[in-house]
mmCIF file of C-alpha atoms in Angstrom:
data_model
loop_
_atom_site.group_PDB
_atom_site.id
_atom_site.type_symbol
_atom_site.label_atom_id
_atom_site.label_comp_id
_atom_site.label_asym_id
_atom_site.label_seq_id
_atom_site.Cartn_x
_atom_site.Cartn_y
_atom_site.Cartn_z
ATOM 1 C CA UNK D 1 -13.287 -3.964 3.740
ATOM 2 C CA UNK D 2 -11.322 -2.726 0.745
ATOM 3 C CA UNK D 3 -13.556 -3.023 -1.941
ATOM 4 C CA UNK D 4 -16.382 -1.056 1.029
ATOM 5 C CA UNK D 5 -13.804 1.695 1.314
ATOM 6 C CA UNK D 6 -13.136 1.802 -2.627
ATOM 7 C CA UNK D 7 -17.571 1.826 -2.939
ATOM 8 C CA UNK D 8 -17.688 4.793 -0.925
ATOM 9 C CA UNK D 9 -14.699 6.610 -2.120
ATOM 10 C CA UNK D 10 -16.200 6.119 -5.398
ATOM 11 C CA UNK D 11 -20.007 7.797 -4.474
ATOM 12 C CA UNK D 12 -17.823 10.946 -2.518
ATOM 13 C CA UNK D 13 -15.917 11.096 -5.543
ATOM 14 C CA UNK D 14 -18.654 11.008 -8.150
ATOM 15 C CA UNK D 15 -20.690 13.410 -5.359
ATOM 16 C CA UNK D 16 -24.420 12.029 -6.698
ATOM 17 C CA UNK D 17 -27.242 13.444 -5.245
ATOM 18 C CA UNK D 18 -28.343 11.677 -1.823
ATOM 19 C CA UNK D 19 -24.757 11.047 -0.939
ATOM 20 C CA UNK D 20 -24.091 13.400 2.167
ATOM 21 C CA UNK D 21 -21.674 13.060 4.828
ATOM 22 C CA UNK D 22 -19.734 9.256 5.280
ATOM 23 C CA UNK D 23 -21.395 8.101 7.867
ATOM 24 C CA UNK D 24 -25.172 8.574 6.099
ATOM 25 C CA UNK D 25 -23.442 7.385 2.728
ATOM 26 C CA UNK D 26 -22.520 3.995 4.946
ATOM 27 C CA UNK D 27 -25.364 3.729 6.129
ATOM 28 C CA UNK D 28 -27.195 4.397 2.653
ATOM 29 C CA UNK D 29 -25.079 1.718 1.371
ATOM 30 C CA UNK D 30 -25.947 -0.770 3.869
ATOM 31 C CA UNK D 31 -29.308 0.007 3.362
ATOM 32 C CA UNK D 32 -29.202 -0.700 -0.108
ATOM 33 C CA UNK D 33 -27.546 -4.436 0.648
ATOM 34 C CA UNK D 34 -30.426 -4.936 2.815
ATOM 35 C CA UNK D 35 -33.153 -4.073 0.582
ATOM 36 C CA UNK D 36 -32.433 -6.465 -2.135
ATOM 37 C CA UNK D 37 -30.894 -10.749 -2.458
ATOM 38 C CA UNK D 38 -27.159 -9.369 -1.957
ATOM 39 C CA UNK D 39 -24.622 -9.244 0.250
ATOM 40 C CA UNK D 40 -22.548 -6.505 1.035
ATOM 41 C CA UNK D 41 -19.394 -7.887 -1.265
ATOM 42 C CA UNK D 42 -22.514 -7.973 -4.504
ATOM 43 C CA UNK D 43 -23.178 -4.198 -3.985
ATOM 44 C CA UNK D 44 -19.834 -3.610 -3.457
ATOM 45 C CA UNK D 45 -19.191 -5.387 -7.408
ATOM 46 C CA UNK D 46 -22.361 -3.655 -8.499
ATOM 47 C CA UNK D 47 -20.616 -0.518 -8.381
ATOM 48 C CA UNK D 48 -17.587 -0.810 -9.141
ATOM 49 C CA UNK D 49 -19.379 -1.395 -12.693
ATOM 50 C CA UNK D 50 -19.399 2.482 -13.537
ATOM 51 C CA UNK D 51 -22.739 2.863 -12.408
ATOM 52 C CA UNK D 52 -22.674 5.540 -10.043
ATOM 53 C CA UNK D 53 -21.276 7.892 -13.313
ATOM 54 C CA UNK D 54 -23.948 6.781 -15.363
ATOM 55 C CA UNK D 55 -26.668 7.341 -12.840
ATOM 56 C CA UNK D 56 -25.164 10.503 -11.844
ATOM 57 C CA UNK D 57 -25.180 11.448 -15.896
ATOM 58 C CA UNK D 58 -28.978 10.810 -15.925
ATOM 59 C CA UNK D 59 -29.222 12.871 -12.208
ATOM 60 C CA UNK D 60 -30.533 9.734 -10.121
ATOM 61 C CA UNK D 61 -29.803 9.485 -7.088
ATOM 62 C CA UNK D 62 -28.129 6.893 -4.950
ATOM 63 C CA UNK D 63 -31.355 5.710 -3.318
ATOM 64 C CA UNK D 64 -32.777 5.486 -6.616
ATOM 65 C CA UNK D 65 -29.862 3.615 -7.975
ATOM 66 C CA UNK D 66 -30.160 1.513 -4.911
ATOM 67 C CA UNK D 67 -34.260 0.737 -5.050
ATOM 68 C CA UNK D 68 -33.400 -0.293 -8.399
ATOM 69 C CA UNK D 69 -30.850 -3.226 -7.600
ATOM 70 C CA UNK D 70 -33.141 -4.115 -5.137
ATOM 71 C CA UNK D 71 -35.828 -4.504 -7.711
ATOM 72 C CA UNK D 72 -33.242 -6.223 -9.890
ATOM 73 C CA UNK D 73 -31.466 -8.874 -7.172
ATOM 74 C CA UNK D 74 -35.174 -9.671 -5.605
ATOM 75 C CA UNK D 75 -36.107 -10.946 -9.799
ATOM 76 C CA UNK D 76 -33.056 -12.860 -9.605
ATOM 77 C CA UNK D 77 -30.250 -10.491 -11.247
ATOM 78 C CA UNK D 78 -26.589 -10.733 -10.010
ATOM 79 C CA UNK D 79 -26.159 -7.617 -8.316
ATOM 80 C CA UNK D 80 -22.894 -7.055 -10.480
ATOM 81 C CA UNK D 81 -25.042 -8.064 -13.711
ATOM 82 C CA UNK D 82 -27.495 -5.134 -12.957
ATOM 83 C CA UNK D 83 -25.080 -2.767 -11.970
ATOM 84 C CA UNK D 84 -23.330 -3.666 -15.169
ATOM 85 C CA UNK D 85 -26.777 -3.401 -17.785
ATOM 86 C CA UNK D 86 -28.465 -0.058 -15.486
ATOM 87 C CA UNK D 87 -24.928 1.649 -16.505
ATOM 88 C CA UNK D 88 -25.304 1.146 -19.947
ATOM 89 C CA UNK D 89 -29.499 1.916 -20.297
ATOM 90 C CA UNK D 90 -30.217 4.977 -18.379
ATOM 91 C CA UNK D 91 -29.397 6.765 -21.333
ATOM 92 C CA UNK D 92 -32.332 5.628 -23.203
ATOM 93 C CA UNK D 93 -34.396 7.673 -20.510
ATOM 94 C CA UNK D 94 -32.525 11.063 -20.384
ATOM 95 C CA UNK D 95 -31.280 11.032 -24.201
ATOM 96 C CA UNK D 96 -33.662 8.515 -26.507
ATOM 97 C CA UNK D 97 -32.810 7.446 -29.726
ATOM 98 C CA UNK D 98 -34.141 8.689 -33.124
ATOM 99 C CA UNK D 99 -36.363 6.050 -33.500
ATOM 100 C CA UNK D 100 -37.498 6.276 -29.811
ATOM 101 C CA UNK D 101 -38.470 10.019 -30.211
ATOM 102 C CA UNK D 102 -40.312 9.224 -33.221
ATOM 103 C CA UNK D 103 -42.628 6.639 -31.428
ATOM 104 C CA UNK D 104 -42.911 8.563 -28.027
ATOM 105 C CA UNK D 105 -43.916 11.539 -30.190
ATOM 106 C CA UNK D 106 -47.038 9.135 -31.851
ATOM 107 C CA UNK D 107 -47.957 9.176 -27.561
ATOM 108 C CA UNK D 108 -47.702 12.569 -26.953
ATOM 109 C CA UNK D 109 -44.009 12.092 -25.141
ATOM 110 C CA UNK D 110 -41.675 14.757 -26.247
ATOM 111 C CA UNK D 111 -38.013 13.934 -26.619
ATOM 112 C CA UNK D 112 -36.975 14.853 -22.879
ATOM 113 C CA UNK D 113 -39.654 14.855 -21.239
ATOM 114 C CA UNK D 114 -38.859 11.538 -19.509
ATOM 115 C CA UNK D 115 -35.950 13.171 -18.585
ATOM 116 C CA UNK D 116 -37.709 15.945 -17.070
ATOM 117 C CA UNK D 117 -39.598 13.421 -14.842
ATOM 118 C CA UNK D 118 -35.959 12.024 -13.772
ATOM 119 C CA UNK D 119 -34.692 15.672 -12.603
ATOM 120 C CA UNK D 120 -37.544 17.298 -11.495
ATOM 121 C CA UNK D 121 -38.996 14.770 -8.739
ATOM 122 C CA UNK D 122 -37.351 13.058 -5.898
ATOM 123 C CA UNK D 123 -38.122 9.796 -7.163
ATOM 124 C CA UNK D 124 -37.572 10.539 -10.806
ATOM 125 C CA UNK D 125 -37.427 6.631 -12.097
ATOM 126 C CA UNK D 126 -40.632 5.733 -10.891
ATOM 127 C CA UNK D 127 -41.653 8.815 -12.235
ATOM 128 C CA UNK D 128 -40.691 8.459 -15.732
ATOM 129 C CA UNK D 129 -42.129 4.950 -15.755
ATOM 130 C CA UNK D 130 -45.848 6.445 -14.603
ATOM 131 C CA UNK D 131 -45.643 9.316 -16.938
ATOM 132 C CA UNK D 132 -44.832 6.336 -19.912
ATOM 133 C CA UNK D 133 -47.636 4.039 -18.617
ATOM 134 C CA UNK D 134 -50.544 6.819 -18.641
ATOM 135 C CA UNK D 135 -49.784 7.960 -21.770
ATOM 136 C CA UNK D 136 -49.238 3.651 -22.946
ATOM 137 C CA UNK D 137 -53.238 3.583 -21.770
ATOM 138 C CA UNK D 138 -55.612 3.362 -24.772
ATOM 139 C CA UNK D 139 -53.678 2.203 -27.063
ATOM 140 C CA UNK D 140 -53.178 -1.422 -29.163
ATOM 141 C CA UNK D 141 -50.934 -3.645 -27.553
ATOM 142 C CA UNK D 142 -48.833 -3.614 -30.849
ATOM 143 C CA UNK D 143 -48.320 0.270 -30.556
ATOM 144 C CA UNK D 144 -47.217 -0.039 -27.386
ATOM 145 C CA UNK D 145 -44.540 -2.902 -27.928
ATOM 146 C CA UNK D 146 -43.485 -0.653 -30.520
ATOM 147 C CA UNK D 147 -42.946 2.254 -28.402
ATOM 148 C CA UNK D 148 -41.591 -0.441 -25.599
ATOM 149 C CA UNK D 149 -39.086 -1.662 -27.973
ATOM 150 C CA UNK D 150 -37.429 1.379 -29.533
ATOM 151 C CA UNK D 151 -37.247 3.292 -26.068
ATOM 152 C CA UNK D 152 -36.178 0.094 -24.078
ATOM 153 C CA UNK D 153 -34.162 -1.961 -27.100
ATOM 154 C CA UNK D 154 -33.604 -5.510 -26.598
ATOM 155 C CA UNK D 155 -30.152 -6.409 -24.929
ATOM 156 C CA UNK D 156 -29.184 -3.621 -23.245
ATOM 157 C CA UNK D 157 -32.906 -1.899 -22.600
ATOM 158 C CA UNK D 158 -34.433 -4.813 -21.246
ATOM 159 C CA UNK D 159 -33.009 -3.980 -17.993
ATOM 160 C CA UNK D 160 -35.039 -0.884 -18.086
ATOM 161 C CA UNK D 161 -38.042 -3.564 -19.004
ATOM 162 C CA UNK D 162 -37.699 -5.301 -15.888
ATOM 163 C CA UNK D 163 -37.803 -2.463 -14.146
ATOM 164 C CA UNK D 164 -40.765 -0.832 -15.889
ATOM 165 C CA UNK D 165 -42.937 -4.177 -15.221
ATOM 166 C CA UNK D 166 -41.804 -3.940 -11.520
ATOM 167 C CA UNK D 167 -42.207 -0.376 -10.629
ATOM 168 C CA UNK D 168 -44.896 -0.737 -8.778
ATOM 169 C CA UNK D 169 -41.883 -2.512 -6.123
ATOM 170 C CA UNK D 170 -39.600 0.711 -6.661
ATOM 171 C CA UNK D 171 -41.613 3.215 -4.399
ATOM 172 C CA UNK D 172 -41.410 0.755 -1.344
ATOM 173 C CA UNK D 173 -37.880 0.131 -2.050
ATOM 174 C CA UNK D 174 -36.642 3.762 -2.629
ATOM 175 C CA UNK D 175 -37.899 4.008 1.276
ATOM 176 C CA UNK D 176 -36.233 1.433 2.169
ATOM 177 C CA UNK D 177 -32.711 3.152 1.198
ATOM 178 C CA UNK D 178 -34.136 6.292 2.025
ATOM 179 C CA UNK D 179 -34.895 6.117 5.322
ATOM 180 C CA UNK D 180 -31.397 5.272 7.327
ATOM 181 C CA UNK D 181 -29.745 8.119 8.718
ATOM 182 C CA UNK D 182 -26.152 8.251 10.054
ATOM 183 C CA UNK D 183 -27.337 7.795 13.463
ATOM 184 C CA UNK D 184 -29.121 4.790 12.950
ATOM 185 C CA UNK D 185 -26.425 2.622 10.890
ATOM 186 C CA UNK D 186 -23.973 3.576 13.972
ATOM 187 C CA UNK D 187 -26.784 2.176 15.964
ATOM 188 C CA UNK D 188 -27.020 -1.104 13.976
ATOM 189 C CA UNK D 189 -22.789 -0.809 14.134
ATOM 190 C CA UNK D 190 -23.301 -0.958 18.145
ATOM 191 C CA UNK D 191 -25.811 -3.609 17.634
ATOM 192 C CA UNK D 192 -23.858 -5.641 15.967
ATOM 193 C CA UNK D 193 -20.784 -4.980 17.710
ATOM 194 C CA UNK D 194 -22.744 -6.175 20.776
ATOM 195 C CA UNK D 195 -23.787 -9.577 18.895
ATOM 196 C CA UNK D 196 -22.207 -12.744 21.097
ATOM 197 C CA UNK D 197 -21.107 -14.181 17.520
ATOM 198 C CA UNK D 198 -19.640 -10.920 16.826
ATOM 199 C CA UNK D 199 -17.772 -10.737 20.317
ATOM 200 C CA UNK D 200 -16.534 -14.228 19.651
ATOM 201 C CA UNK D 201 -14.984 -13.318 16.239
ATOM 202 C CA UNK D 202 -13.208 -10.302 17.799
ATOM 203 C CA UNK D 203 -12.043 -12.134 20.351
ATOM 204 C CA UNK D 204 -10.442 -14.831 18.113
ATOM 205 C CA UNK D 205 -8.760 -12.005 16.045
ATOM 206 C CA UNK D 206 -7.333 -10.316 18.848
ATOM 207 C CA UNK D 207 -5.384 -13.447 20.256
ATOM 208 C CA UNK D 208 -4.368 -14.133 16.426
ATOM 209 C CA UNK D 209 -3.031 -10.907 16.592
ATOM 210 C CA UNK D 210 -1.361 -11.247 20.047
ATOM 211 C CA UNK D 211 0.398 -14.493 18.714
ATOM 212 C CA UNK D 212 1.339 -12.821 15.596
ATOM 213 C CA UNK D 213 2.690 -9.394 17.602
ATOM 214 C CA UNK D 214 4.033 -12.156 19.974
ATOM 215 C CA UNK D 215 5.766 -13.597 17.121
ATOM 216 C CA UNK D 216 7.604 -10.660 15.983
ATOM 217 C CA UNK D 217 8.877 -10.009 18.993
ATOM 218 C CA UNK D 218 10.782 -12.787 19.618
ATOM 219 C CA UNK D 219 12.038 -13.296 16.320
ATOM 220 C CA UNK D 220 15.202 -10.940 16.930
ATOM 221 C CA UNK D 221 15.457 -12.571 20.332
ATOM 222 C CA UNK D 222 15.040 -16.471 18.970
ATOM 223 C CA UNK D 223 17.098 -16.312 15.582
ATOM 224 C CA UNK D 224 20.601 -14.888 16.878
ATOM 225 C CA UNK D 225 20.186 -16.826 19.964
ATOM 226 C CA UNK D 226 20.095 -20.145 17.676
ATOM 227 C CA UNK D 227 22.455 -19.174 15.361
ATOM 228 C CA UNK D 228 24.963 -18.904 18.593
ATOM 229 C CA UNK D 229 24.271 -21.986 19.312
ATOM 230 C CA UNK D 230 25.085 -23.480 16.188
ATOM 231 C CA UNK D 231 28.264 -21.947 15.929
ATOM 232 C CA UNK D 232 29.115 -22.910 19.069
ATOM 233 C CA UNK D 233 28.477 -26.806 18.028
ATOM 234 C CA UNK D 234 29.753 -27.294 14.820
ATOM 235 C CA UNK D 235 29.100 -30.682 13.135
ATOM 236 C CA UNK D 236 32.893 -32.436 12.926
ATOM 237 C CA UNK D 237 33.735 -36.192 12.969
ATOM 238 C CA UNK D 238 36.095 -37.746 15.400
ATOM 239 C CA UNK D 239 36.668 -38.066 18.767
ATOM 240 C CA UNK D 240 34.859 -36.093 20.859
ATOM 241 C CA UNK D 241 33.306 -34.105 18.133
ATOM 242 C CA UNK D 242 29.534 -34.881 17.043
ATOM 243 C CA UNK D 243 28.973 -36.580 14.388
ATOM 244 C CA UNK D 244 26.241 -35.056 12.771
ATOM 245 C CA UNK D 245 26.061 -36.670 9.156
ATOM 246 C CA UNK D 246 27.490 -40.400 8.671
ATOM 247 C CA UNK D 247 28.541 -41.801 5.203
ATOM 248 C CA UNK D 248 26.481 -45.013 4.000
ATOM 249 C CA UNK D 249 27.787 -48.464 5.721
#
């Protein structure tokens, strides 16, 4: 519950687009868990990696950011693996390299005009990788690992690789964490809420919590009450006292 609270004080706080109000950030974020192989807590690591900045740098949106763990966790990435390499590659996108402009140039890709494709359309990943495949077409599969190479370098670009092969799996994804609105996650809430498993669990933490309340209670009833007593019966040898502690033999 924490490190839920600290996820979406983070995406107010870094106020990306597709955020909006709390309740359709929630549900945005529980979207996102659902779309891809993680769990709520694996999101939750995800971004606490700095990648909400980074994708808010490059003007992605959370949806995007989302549709692309899902990509990511579905090939087998740890969602806080992803979160960790996407913060560090969606620069090679919005601000290439040297090299990288040099190659993109040999296509007919000016310096920003993948970054263009990122600002200017909705789903602006999926558009960048389109506008880099149709200009890829025609060309000798050396050229194009060139150009593949110096805009996606190994190590940190290959992220960005993965998700290039796979984009195909972004659009249906992007909808996926697109299409909850406030009203529905507090629907799912009341669905869950209404779960027998779920009703069991509450229940179970409500009489912990009695016992515990219960607990505290008495304390300041229990604890003078014995240490009356005590005082009352002092340990003392001899007749008529009670012997409380006797010597060896």
């Amino acid at each position: 519950l924490e490190d839920t609270t600290t996820a979406i004080g983070s995406a107010m706080f870094v106020a990306m687009k597709g955020t909006g109000s709390m309740a359709h950030m929630m549900g945005t974020l529980n979207a996102i868990a659902g779309a891809g192989n993680m769990r709520f807590q694996d999101l939750n690591e995800a971004l606490g990696t700095g990648l909400l900045g980074s994708a808010k740098l490059a003007h992605l949106s959370l949806q995007e950011v989302g549709a692309a763990l899902a990509v990511l966790t579905d090939l087998g990435y740890k969602a806080s693996s992803a979160g960790a390499q996407l913060a560090t590659s969606f620069h090679f996108l919005t601000t290439p390299t040297a090299k990288a402009v040099t190659q993109l140039g040999k296509i007919g890709i000016t310096q920003f005009q993948l970054a263009h494709d990122i600002m200017n359309n909705p789903q602006g990943l999926s558009a960048a990788f389109k506008d880099l495949r149709a200009h890829l077409q025609g060309i000798g599969a050396d050229q194009k690992a060139t150009v593949m190479n110096a805009l996606m370098p190994g190590g940190r670009g290959r992220v960005l690789s993965q998700l290039y092969v796979m984009q195909g799996r972004l659009a249906p994804k992007f909808a996926q964490t697109s299409a909850w609105s406030a009203a529905q996650y507090q629907g799912h809430v009341a669905e869950q809420m209404a779960n027998p498993q779920t009703q069991l669990k509450t229940a179970e933490a409500q009489a912990q919590a009695g016992l515990v309340g219960l607990g505290n209670a008495l304390l300041p009833v229990v604890i003078p009450a014995l240490t009356a007593l005590l005082n009352l019966n002092p340990p003392r040898d001899g007749a008529g006292g009670v012997d409380l502690v006797r010597s060896p033999g």
